[in-house]
Amino acid sequence: MKSKNIYTTRQHPFWVLFKTEVKLAIRGGDMILFGIVMPIGIMLLIGFISKPETIRSAFSGVASIGICAAGFMGLPLVFSGLRYEKILKRYKATPVSPMLLLAADFLLETLFALITGLIITLLAVFAFGAQIADYGRFVLTFLFSIFSIFSLGVLISAVVPNVKMANIICTLIYFPSLFLSGASVPLSIMPKGLQTFANIFPMTQTIKLLENAVLGNPLESDGIRFIVLAAVSLLSYAVSIKVFKWE
């Protein structure tokens, strides 16, 4: 990144950094492949081989894959990588706050999650005839899911000592969340014991919230789930701010 792009442009430094991070993400390709292309493939597979009621109950999980990839792989690895390479430390010696760089990456990962969710929802509704009982509730729940899962990604990036450890922890969380939470494989077809075990994953709970919004189940049944996820999320963000190290 050339420093003159930040200091001489008429644009706010945040948007210069954001555009640069977008270009780097596209060039890297990982989030596009695992966060967008893969969910589309899974949705098409489920759509072509499943009954309409199965599609309706399962697509919210597939729409959450972008959240899983961005929250458990994107954010922790990017944040810890910036710290490990001392990029954040260098920014502290410039007029541009390193917080702007973190914010730009956070926004980028959020957009990845939103784009995936939108594409999968459009496919499910218009290509396979899935019906959403309450669109407003679905959208708000999806945003809440991003808020919840990203809090854990930020926490991981704050507490891991290096990129190698971040990779290990992210792998141990990402793949079980991807395959056991109902994101890529419908939870309803899993054995009962595995369904019970899957309840420990935050992704499982956010997907259940989305599924209930799609099916129009009473909001009261999600009360405890919302409260617990919100409390854990707020605690995670608070701890992250407290312990995050710039170098």
PDB file of C-alpha atoms in Angstrom, residues 46-188:
ATOM      1  CA  ILE A  46     -29.958 -28.942  -1.890  1.00  0.00           C
ATOM      2  CA  GLY A  47     -32.409 -27.171  -4.187  1.00  0.00           C
ATOM      3  CA  PHE A  48     -32.220 -29.746  -6.954  1.00  0.00           C
ATOM      4  CA  ILE A  49     -32.394 -32.882  -4.794  1.00  0.00           C
ATOM      5  CA  SER A  50     -34.634 -31.836  -1.887  1.00  0.00           C
ATOM      6  CA  LYS A  51     -38.334 -31.378  -1.313  1.00  0.00           C
ATOM      7  CA  PRO A  52     -39.699 -27.812  -0.972  1.00  0.00           C
ATOM      8  CA  GLU A  53     -40.210 -28.112   2.794  1.00  0.00           C
ATOM      9  CA  THR A  54     -36.607 -29.266   3.217  1.00  0.00           C
ATOM     10  CA  ILE A  55     -35.328 -26.347   1.155  1.00  0.00           C
ATOM     11  CA  ARG A  56     -37.367 -23.916   3.223  1.00  0.00           C
ATOM     12  CA  SER A  57     -35.981 -25.152   6.531  1.00  0.00           C
ATOM     13  CA  ALA A  58     -32.412 -25.624   5.314  1.00  0.00           C
ATOM     14  CA  PHE A  59     -31.580 -22.544   3.236  1.00  0.00           C
ATOM     15  CA  SER A  60     -31.112 -20.254   6.255  1.00  0.00           C
ATOM     16  CA  GLY A  61     -28.215 -22.462   7.330  1.00  0.00           C
ATOM     17  CA  VAL A  62     -26.592 -22.248   3.903  1.00  0.00           C
ATOM     18  CA  ALA A  63     -27.086 -18.470   3.943  1.00  0.00           C
ATOM     19  CA  SER A  64     -25.080 -18.430   7.183  1.00  0.00           C
ATOM     20  CA  ILE A  65     -21.967 -20.012   5.667  1.00  0.00           C
ATOM     21  CA  GLY A  66     -20.689 -16.560   4.741  1.00  0.00           C
ATOM     22  CA  ILE A  67     -21.058 -15.492   8.380  1.00  0.00           C
ATOM     23  CA  CYS A  68     -19.175 -18.605   9.498  1.00  0.00           C
ATOM     24  CA  ALA A  69     -16.340 -18.089   7.010  1.00  0.00           C
ATOM     25  CA  ALA A  70     -15.980 -14.365   7.721  1.00  0.00           C
ATOM     26  CA  GLY A  71     -16.350 -14.659  11.487  1.00  0.00           C
ATOM     27  CA  PHE A  72     -14.250 -17.741  12.175  1.00  0.00           C
ATOM     28  CA  MET A  73     -11.654 -17.496   9.390  1.00  0.00           C
ATOM     29  CA  GLY A  74     -11.644 -14.014   7.865  1.00  0.00           C
ATOM     30  CA  LEU A  75     -11.597 -11.703  10.864  1.00  0.00           C
ATOM     31  CA  PRO A  76      -9.267 -13.649  13.195  1.00  0.00           C
ATOM     32  CA  LEU A  77      -6.681 -14.412  10.515  1.00  0.00           C
ATOM     33  CA  VAL A  78      -6.693 -10.896   9.067  1.00  0.00           C
ATOM     34  CA  PHE A  79      -6.518  -9.134  12.446  1.00  0.00           C
ATOM     35  CA  SER A  80      -3.853 -11.427  13.871  1.00  0.00           C
ATOM     36  CA  GLY A  81      -1.909 -11.216  10.596  1.00  0.00           C
ATOM     37  CA  LEU A  82      -1.890  -7.415  10.700  1.00  0.00           C
ATOM     38  CA  ARG A  83      -0.550  -7.529  14.241  1.00  0.00           C
ATOM     39  CA  TYR A  84       2.041 -10.258  13.515  1.00  0.00           C
ATOM     40  CA  GLU A  85       3.406  -8.378  10.496  1.00  0.00           C
ATOM     41  CA  LYS A  86       3.598  -5.214  12.653  1.00  0.00           C
ATOM     42  CA  ILE A  87       1.379  -3.321  10.221  1.00  0.00           C
ATOM     43  CA  LEU A  88      -0.793  -2.018  13.054  1.00  0.00           C
ATOM     44  CA  LYS A  89       2.293  -0.844  14.929  1.00  0.00           C
ATOM     45  CA  ARG A  90       3.485   1.086  11.877  1.00  0.00           C
ATOM     46  CA  TYR A  91       0.124   2.790  11.499  1.00  0.00           C
ATOM     47  CA  LYS A  92       0.375   4.069  15.080  1.00  0.00           C
ATOM     48  CA  ALA A  93       3.347   6.137  13.934  1.00  0.00           C
ATOM     49  CA  THR A  94       1.288   7.798  11.162  1.00  0.00           C
ATOM     50  CA  PRO A  95      -1.636  10.266  11.173  1.00  0.00           C
ATOM     51  CA  VAL A  96      -3.918   7.367  10.164  1.00  0.00           C
ATOM     52  CA  SER A  97      -5.217   5.387  13.126  1.00  0.00           C
ATOM     53  CA  PRO A  98      -4.779   1.593  12.926  1.00  0.00           C
ATOM     54  CA  MET A  99      -8.397   1.398  14.077  1.00  0.00           C
ATOM     55  CA  LEU A 100      -9.392   2.585  10.590  1.00  0.00           C
ATOM     56  CA  LEU A 101      -7.663  -0.425   9.058  1.00  0.00           C
ATOM     57  CA  LEU A 102      -9.389  -2.818  11.460  1.00  0.00           C
ATOM     58  CA  ALA A 103     -12.720  -1.113  10.793  1.00  0.00           C
ATOM     59  CA  ALA A 104     -12.200  -1.397   7.025  1.00  0.00           C
ATOM     60  CA  ASP A 105     -11.539  -5.126   7.324  1.00  0.00           C
ATOM     61  CA  PHE A 106     -14.524  -5.570   9.658  1.00  0.00           C
ATOM     62  CA  LEU A 107     -16.782  -3.844   7.117  1.00  0.00           C
ATOM     63  CA  LEU A 108     -15.354  -5.956   4.296  1.00  0.00           C
ATOM     64  CA  GLU A 109     -16.055  -9.226   6.128  1.00  0.00           C
ATOM     65  CA  THR A 110     -19.549  -7.965   6.960  1.00  0.00           C
ATOM     66  CA  LEU A 111     -20.212  -7.280   3.275  1.00  0.00           C
ATOM     67  CA  PHE A 112     -19.016 -10.770   2.358  1.00  0.00           C
ATOM     68  CA  ALA A 113     -21.506 -12.254   4.826  1.00  0.00           C
ATOM     69  CA  LEU A 114     -24.327 -10.017   3.580  1.00  0.00           C
ATOM     70  CA  ILE A 115     -23.635 -10.767  -0.086  1.00  0.00           C
ATOM     71  CA  THR A 116     -23.681 -14.501   0.571  1.00  0.00           C
ATOM     72  CA  GLY A 117     -26.875 -14.263   2.592  1.00  0.00           C
ATOM     73  CA  LEU A 118     -28.586 -12.212  -0.125  1.00  0.00           C
ATOM     74  CA  ILE A 119     -27.557 -14.523  -2.987  1.00  0.00           C
ATOM     75  CA  ILE A 120     -28.624 -17.682  -1.151  1.00  0.00           C
ATOM     76  CA  THR A 121     -31.930 -16.146  -0.090  1.00  0.00           C
ATOM     77  CA  LEU A 122     -32.707 -15.023  -3.638  1.00  0.00           C
ATOM     78  CA  LEU A 123     -31.864 -18.485  -4.957  1.00  0.00           C
ATOM     79  CA  ALA A 124     -34.026 -20.196  -2.355  1.00  0.00           C
ATOM     80  CA  VAL A 125     -37.016 -17.899  -2.877  1.00  0.00           C
ATOM     81  CA  PHE A 126     -37.019 -17.314  -6.632  1.00  0.00           C
ATOM     82  CA  ALA A 127     -35.319 -20.448  -7.985  1.00  0.00           C
ATOM     83  CA  PHE A 128     -36.690 -23.052  -5.583  1.00  0.00           C
ATOM     84  CA  GLY A 129     -39.885 -21.468  -4.278  1.00  0.00           C
ATOM     85  CA  ALA A 130     -38.957 -21.188  -0.593  1.00  0.00           C
ATOM     86  CA  GLN A 131     -41.283 -18.971   1.427  1.00  0.00           C
ATOM     87  CA  ILE A 132     -40.191 -16.671   4.256  1.00  0.00           C
ATOM     88  CA  ALA A 133     -42.899 -16.042   6.818  1.00  0.00           C
ATOM     89  CA  ASP A 134     -41.475 -12.750   8.107  1.00  0.00           C
ATOM     90  CA  TYR A 135     -38.906 -10.940   5.951  1.00  0.00           C
ATOM     91  CA  GLY A 136     -38.308  -8.178   8.481  1.00  0.00           C
ATOM     92  CA  ARG A 137     -37.620 -10.636  11.271  1.00  0.00           C
ATOM     93  CA  PHE A 138     -35.374 -12.681   8.971  1.00  0.00           C
ATOM     94  CA  VAL A 139     -33.244  -9.658   8.014  1.00  0.00           C
ATOM     95  CA  LEU A 140     -32.897  -8.439  11.606  1.00  0.00           C
ATOM     96  CA  THR A 141     -32.025 -11.951  12.783  1.00  0.00           C
ATOM     97  CA  PHE A 142     -29.403 -12.257  10.051  1.00  0.00           C
ATOM     98  CA  LEU A 143     -27.799  -8.989  11.163  1.00  0.00           C
ATOM     99  CA  PHE A 144     -27.901 -10.193  14.769  1.00  0.00           C
ATOM    100  CA  SER A 145     -26.195 -13.420  13.671  1.00  0.00           C
ATOM    101  CA  ILE A 146     -23.358 -11.411  12.115  1.00  0.00           C
ATOM    102  CA  PHE A 147     -23.037  -9.387  15.313  1.00  0.00           C
ATOM    103  CA  SER A 148     -22.893 -12.565  17.416  1.00  0.00           C
ATOM    104  CA  ILE A 149     -20.511 -14.696  15.366  1.00  0.00           C
ATOM    105  CA  PHE A 150     -18.173 -11.813  14.569  1.00  0.00           C
ATOM    106  CA  SER A 151     -17.801 -11.104  18.290  1.00  0.00           C
ATOM    107  CA  LEU A 152     -16.160 -14.512  18.696  1.00  0.00           C
ATOM    108  CA  GLY A 153     -13.895 -13.911  15.705  1.00  0.00           C
ATOM    109  CA  VAL A 154     -12.762 -10.592  17.152  1.00  0.00           C
ATOM    110  CA  LEU A 155     -12.172 -12.274  20.519  1.00  0.00           C
ATOM    111  CA  ILE A 156     -10.001 -14.957  18.916  1.00  0.00           C
ATOM    112  CA  SER A 157      -7.910 -12.319  17.162  1.00  0.00           C
ATOM    113  CA  ALA A 158      -7.489 -10.443  20.444  1.00  0.00           C
ATOM    114  CA  VAL A 159      -6.263 -13.358  22.553  1.00  0.00           C
ATOM    115  CA  VAL A 160      -4.151 -15.468  20.164  1.00  0.00           C
ATOM    116  CA  PRO A 161      -0.410 -14.779  20.438  1.00  0.00           C
ATOM    117  CA  ASN A 162       0.443 -15.345  16.749  1.00  0.00           C
ATOM    118  CA  VAL A 163      -0.904 -16.272  13.313  1.00  0.00           C
ATOM    119  CA  LYS A 164      -0.014 -19.958  13.694  1.00  0.00           C
ATOM    120  CA  MET A 165      -2.149 -20.277  16.815  1.00  0.00           C
ATOM    121  CA  ALA A 166      -4.926 -18.302  15.130  1.00  0.00           C
ATOM    122  CA  ASN A 167      -4.904 -20.787  12.248  1.00  0.00           C
ATOM    123  CA  ILE A 168      -5.171 -23.735  14.626  1.00  0.00           C
ATOM    124  CA  ILE A 169      -7.998 -22.268  16.693  1.00  0.00           C
ATOM    125  CA  CYS A 170      -9.913 -21.066  13.638  1.00  0.00           C
ATOM    126  CA  THR A 171      -9.659 -24.489  12.007  1.00  0.00           C
ATOM    127  CA  LEU A 172     -10.900 -26.215  15.174  1.00  0.00           C
ATOM    128  CA  ILE A 173     -13.908 -23.891  15.318  1.00  0.00           C
ATOM    129  CA  TYR A 174     -14.682 -23.274  11.656  1.00  0.00           C
ATOM    130  CA  PHE A 175     -14.991 -26.811  10.306  1.00  0.00           C
ATOM    131  CA  PRO A 176     -17.161 -28.241  13.124  1.00  0.00           C
ATOM    132  CA  SER A 177     -19.346 -25.142  12.872  1.00  0.00           C
ATOM    133  CA  LEU A 178     -19.589 -25.544   9.103  1.00  0.00           C
ATOM    134  CA  PHE A 179     -20.525 -29.232   9.084  1.00  0.00           C
ATOM    135  CA  LEU A 180     -22.333 -29.790  12.395  1.00  0.00           C
ATOM    136  CA  SER A 181     -24.347 -26.603  12.975  1.00  0.00           C
ATOM    137  CA  GLY A 182     -26.800 -27.056  10.125  1.00  0.00           C
ATOM    138  CA  ALA A 183     -24.960 -24.679   7.800  1.00  0.00           C
ATOM    139  CA  SER A 184     -23.909 -27.140   5.094  1.00  0.00           C
ATOM    140  CA  VAL A 185     -25.825 -30.247   6.227  1.00  0.00           C
ATOM    141  CA  PRO A 186     -29.413 -29.845   7.509  1.00  0.00           C
ATOM    142  CA  LEU A 187     -29.492 -30.468  11.247  1.00  0.00           C
ATOM    143  CA  SER A 188     -32.763 -32.391  10.922  1.00  0.00           C
TER     144      SER A 188
END
